[in-house]
XYZ file of C-alpha atoms in Angstrom:
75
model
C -164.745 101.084 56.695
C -164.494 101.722 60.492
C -165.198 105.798 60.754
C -162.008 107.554 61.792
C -163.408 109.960 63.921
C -165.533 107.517 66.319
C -163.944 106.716 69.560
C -164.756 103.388 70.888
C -164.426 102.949 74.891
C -161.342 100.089 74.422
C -159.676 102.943 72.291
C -160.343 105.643 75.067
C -159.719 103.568 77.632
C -156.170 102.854 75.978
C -155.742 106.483 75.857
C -156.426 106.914 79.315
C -154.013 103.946 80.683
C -157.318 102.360 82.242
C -159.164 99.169 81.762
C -161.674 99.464 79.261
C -164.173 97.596 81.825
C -163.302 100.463 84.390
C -164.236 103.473 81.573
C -167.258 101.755 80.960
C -168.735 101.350 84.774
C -167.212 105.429 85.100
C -169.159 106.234 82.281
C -172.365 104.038 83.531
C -172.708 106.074 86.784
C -171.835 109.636 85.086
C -168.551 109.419 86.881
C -166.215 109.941 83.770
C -167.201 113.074 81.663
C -166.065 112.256 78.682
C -169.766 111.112 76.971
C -172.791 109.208 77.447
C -173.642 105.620 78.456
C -176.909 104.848 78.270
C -179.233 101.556 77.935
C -182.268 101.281 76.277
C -185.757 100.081 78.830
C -185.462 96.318 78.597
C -182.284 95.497 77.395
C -179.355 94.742 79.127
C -176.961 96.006 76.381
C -175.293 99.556 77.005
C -173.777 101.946 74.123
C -171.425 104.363 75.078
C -170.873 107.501 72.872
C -167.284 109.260 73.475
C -167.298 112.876 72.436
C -163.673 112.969 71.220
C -163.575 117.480 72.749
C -164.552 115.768 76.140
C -162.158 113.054 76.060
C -159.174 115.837 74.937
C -160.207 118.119 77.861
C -160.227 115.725 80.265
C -156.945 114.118 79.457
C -155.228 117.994 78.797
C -154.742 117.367 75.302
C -155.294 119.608 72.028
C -157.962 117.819 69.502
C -154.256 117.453 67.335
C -152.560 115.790 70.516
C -156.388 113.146 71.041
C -155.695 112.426 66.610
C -152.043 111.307 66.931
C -153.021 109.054 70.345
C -155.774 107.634 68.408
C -153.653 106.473 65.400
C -150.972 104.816 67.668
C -153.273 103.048 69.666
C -155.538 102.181 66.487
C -151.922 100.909 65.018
């Protein structure tokens, strides 16, 4: 079962009205506060975690407001 409380960058991108490519080249070069991108020495492959308090404050949402986004878009 997928864990309720992890935000995946397609989900917060969805939140924010942007492409998810977009979120993930802001979060790449630190542009986009909302978490961390990072990629490991010798891999190409990036992982992105989204600290759901970030990604509330930056869009001017309560924690309650982020919850109720998350279950439309995840609907």
């Amino acid at each position: 079962m997928k864990n309720p409380r992890r935000i995946t960058s397609g989900e917060a991108a969805r939140v924010m009205g942007v492409d998810a490519l977009f979120l993930r080249t802001m979060m790449q070069q630190g542009r986009l506060p909302i978490g961390e991108a990072d990629v490991r020495e010798g891999c190409s492959r990036w992982n992105y975690l989204i600290s759901p308090k970030l990604l509330a404050d930056y869009m001017g949402m309560t924690m309650d407001e982020l919850w109720k986004e998350l279950e439309n878009v995840r609907s």
